[in-house]
Short mmCIF file of C-alpha atoms in Angstrom, two decimals:
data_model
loop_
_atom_site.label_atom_id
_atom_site.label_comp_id
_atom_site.label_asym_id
_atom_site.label_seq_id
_atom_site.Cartn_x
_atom_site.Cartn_y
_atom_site.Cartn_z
CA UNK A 1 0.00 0.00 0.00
CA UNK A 2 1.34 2.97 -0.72
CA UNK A 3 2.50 5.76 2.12
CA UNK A 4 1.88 9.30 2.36
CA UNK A 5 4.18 11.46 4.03
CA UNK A 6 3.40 14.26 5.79
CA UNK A 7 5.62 17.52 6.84
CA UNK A 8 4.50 19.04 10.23
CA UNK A 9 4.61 22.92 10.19
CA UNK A 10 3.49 24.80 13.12
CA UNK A 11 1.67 28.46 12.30
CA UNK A 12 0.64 30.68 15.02
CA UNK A 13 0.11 28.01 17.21
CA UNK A 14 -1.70 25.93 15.17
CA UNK A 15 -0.54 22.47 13.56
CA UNK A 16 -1.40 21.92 9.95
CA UNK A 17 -0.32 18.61 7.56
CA UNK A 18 1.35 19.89 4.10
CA UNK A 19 2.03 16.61 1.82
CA UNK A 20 5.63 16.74 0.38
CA UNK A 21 3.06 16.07 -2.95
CA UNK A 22 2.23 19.75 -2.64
CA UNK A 23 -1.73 18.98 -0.76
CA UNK A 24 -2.54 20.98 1.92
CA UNK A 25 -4.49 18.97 4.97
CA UNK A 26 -6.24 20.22 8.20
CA UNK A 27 -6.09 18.08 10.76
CA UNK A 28 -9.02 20.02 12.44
CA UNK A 29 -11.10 20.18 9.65
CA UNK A 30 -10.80 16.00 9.66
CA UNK A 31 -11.63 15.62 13.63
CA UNK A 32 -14.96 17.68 13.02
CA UNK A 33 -16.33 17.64 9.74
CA UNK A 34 -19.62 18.69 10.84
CA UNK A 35 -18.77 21.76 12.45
CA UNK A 36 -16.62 22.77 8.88
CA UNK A 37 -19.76 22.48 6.68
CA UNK A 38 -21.84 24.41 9.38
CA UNK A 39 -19.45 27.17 8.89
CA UNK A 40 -19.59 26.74 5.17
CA UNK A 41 -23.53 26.31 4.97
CA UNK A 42 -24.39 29.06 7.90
CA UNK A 43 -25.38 32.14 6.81
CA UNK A 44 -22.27 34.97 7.17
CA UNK A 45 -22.95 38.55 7.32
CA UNK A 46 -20.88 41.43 6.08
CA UNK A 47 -21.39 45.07 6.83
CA UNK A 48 -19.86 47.50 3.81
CA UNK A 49 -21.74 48.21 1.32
CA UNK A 50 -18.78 49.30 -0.61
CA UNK A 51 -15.69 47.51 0.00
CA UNK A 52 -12.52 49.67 -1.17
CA UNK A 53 -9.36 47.57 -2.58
CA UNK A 54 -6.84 50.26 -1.92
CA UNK A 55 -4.04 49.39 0.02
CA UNK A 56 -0.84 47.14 -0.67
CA UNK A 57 -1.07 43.64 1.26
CA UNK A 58 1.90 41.44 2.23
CA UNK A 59 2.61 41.08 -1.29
CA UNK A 60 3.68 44.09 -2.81
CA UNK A 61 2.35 43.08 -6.25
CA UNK A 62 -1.24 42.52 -4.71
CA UNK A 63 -3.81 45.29 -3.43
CA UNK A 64 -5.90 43.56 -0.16
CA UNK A 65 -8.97 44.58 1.78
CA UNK A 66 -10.20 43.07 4.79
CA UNK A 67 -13.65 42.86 6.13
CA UNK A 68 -15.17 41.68 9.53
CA UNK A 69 -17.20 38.90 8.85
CA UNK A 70 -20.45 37.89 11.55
CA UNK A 71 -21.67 34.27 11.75
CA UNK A 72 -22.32 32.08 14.67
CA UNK A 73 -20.55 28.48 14.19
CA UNK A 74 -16.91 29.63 15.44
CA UNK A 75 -16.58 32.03 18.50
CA UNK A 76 -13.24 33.45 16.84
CA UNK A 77 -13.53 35.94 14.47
CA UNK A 78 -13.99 35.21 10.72
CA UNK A 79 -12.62 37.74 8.17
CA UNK A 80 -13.75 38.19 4.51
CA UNK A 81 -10.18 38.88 2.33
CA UNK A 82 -10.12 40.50 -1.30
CA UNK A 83 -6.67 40.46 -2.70
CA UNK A 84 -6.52 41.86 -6.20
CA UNK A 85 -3.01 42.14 -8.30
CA UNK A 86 -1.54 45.34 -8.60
CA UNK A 87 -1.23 45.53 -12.60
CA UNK A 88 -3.57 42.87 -13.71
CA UNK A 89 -6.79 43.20 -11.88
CA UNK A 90 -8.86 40.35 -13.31
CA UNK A 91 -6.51 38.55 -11.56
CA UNK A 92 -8.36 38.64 -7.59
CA UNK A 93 -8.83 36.05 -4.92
CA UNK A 94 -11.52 36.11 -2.24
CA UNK A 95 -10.70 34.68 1.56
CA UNK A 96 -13.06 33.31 4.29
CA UNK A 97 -10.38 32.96 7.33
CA UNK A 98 -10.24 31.97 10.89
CA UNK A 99 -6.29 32.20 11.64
CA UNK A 100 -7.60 30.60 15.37
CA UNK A 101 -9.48 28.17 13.98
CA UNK A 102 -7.14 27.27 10.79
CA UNK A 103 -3.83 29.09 9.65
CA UNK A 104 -5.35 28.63 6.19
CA UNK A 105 -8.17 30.21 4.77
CA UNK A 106 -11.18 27.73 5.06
CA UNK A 107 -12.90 28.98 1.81
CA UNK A 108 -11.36 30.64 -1.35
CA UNK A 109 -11.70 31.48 -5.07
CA UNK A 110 -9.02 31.97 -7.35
CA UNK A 111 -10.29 33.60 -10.64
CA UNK A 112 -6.57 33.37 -11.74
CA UNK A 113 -3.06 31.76 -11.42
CA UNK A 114 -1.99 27.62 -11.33
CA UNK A 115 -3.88 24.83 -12.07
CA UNK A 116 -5.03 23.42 -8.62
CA UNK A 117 -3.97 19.21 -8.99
CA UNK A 118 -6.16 16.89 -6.46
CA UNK A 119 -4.50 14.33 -5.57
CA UNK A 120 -7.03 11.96 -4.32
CA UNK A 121 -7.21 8.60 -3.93
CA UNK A 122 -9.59 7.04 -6.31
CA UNK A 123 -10.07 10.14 -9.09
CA UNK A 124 -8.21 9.29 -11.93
CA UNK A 125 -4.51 11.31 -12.46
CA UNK A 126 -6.05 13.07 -15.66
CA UNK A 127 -9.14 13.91 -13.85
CA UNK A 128 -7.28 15.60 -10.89
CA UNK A 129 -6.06 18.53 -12.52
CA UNK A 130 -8.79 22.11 -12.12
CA UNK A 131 -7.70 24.69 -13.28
CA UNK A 132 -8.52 28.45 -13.05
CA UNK A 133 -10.84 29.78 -11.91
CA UNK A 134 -11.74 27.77 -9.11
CA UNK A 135 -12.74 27.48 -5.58
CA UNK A 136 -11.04 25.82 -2.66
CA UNK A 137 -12.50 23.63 0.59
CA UNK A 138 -11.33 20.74 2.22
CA UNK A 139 -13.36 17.83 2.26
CA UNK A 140 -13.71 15.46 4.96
CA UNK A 141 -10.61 14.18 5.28
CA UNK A 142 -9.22 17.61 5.89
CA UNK A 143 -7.54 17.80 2.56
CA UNK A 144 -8.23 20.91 0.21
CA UNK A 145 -9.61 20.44 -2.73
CA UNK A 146 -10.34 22.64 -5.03
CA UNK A 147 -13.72 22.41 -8.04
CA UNK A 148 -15.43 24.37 -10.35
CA UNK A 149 -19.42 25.56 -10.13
CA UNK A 150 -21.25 24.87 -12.92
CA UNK A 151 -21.29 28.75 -13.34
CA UNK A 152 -17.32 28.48 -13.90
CA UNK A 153 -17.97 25.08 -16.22
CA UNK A 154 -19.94 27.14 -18.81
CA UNK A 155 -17.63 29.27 -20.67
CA UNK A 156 -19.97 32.36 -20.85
CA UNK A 157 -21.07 32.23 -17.60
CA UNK A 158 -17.53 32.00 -16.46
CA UNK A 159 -16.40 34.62 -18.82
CA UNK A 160 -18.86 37.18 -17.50
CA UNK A 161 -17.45 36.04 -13.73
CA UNK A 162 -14.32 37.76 -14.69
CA UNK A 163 -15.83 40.84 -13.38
CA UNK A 164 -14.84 41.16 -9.54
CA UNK A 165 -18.87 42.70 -9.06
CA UNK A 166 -20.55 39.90 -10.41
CA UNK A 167 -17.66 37.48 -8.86
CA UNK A 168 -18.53 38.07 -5.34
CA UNK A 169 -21.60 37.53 -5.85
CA UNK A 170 -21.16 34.32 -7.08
CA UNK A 171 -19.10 33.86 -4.28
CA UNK A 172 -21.39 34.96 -1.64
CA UNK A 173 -23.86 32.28 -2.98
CA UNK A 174 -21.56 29.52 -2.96
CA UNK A 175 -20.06 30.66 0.64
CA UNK A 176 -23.92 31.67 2.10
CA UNK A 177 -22.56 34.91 2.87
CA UNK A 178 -24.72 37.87 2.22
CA UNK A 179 -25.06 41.93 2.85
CA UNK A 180 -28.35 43.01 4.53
CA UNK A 181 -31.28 40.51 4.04
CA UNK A 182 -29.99 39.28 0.06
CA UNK A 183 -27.80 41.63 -1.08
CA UNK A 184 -24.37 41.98 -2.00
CA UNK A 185 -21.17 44.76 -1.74
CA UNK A 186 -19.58 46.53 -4.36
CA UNK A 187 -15.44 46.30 -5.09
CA UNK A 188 -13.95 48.93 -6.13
CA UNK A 189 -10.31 49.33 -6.93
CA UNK A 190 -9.50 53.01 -6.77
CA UNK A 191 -8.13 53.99 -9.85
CA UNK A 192 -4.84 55.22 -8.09
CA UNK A 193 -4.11 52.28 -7.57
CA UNK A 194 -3.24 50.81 -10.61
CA UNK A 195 0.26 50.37 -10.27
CA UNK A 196 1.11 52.37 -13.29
CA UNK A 197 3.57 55.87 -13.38
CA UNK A 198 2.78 58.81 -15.49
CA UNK A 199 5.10 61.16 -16.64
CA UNK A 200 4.23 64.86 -17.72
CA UNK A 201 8.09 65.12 -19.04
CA UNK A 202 8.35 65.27 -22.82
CA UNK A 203 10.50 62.10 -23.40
CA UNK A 204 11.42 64.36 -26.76
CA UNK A 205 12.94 67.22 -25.01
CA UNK A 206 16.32 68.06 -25.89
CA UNK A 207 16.69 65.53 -28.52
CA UNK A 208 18.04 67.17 -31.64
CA UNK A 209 16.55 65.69 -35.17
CA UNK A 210 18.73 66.17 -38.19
#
């Protein structure tokens, strides 16, 4: 039978399983199943109706915004992430994160970037590979996975996804997270933020032209 191995890291304090294959795990998510698709199913509240993507995040290629997220499964606080690259900003990711509960986020899409490969036991090796754009969860062996809606399967639908507005939306109904009673926030990106210089100097001046 074959044998995974696992590398232990430690994050914050908490203990998470990263196969040398490249497949995150949660051990937590594994011991209580239950209580991850209660968070996942639960309805989660936000409070901005306008969420502003402004300000440079760890990465300094990638604007970030982060918003306070209400639900009742988890007694730690849950955060709502939007990350959004600097100079190519079809390129976002949205975060549902509990660093206490996980050192991972517990829910993510990915509307750009590398194919996702599940490594499964049981799915065929051609079958494994999803790529972009996708969503991430773990399943109930704590392992994260990550799959595609049918929204993202149809190649208009998916096209039109490709604008962050009607994105999170389609993120807020896979994630049951809502503004209000059934409505949803707006992104914007301010526009000096674009991660583009603009020079009023003549890039002409001085040059003599025989």
């Amino acid at each position: 039978m074959k044998q995974q191995i696992y590398i232990h890291l430690t994050f914050e304090g908490q203990v998470i399983n990263r196969l040398i294959m490249g497949t995150t795990k949660s051990l937590k998510v594994k011991d209580d199943y239950s209580l991850y698709n209660r968070l996942l199913e639960e309805r989660k509240s936000v409070f901005k109706e306008v969420i502003e993507v402004n300000k440079v995040g760890n990465n300094a290629n990638t604007l970030s915004q982060i918003e306070d997220v209400k639900q009742e499964v988890l007694s730690e606080d849950v955060i709502l992430i939007v990350d959004v690259k600097l100079n190519n900003h079809n390129f976002f990711q949205f975060k549902l994160r509990c660093k206490d509960y996980i050192p991972n986020p517990f829910f993510r899409f990915d509307s750009d970037g590398e194919t996702h490969r599940n490594r499964i036991e049981g799915i065929p090796f051609e079958e494994q590979a999803v790529t972009p754009p996708h969503f991430h969860k773990f399943n109930e062996n704590g392992i994260e996975i990550a799959y595609k809606t049918d929204k993202l399967l149809d190649k208009k639908e998916s096209k039109a996804l490709e604008d962050i507005n009607l994105c999170i939306i389609h993120f807020f109904h896979e994630s049951n997270t809502r503004l209000k009673e059934d409505e949803f926030p707006e992104i914007k990106i301010l526009s000096n933020s674009l991660g583009l210089s603009f020079k009023s100097d003549d890039p002409n001046e001085n040059m003599v032209y025989e």
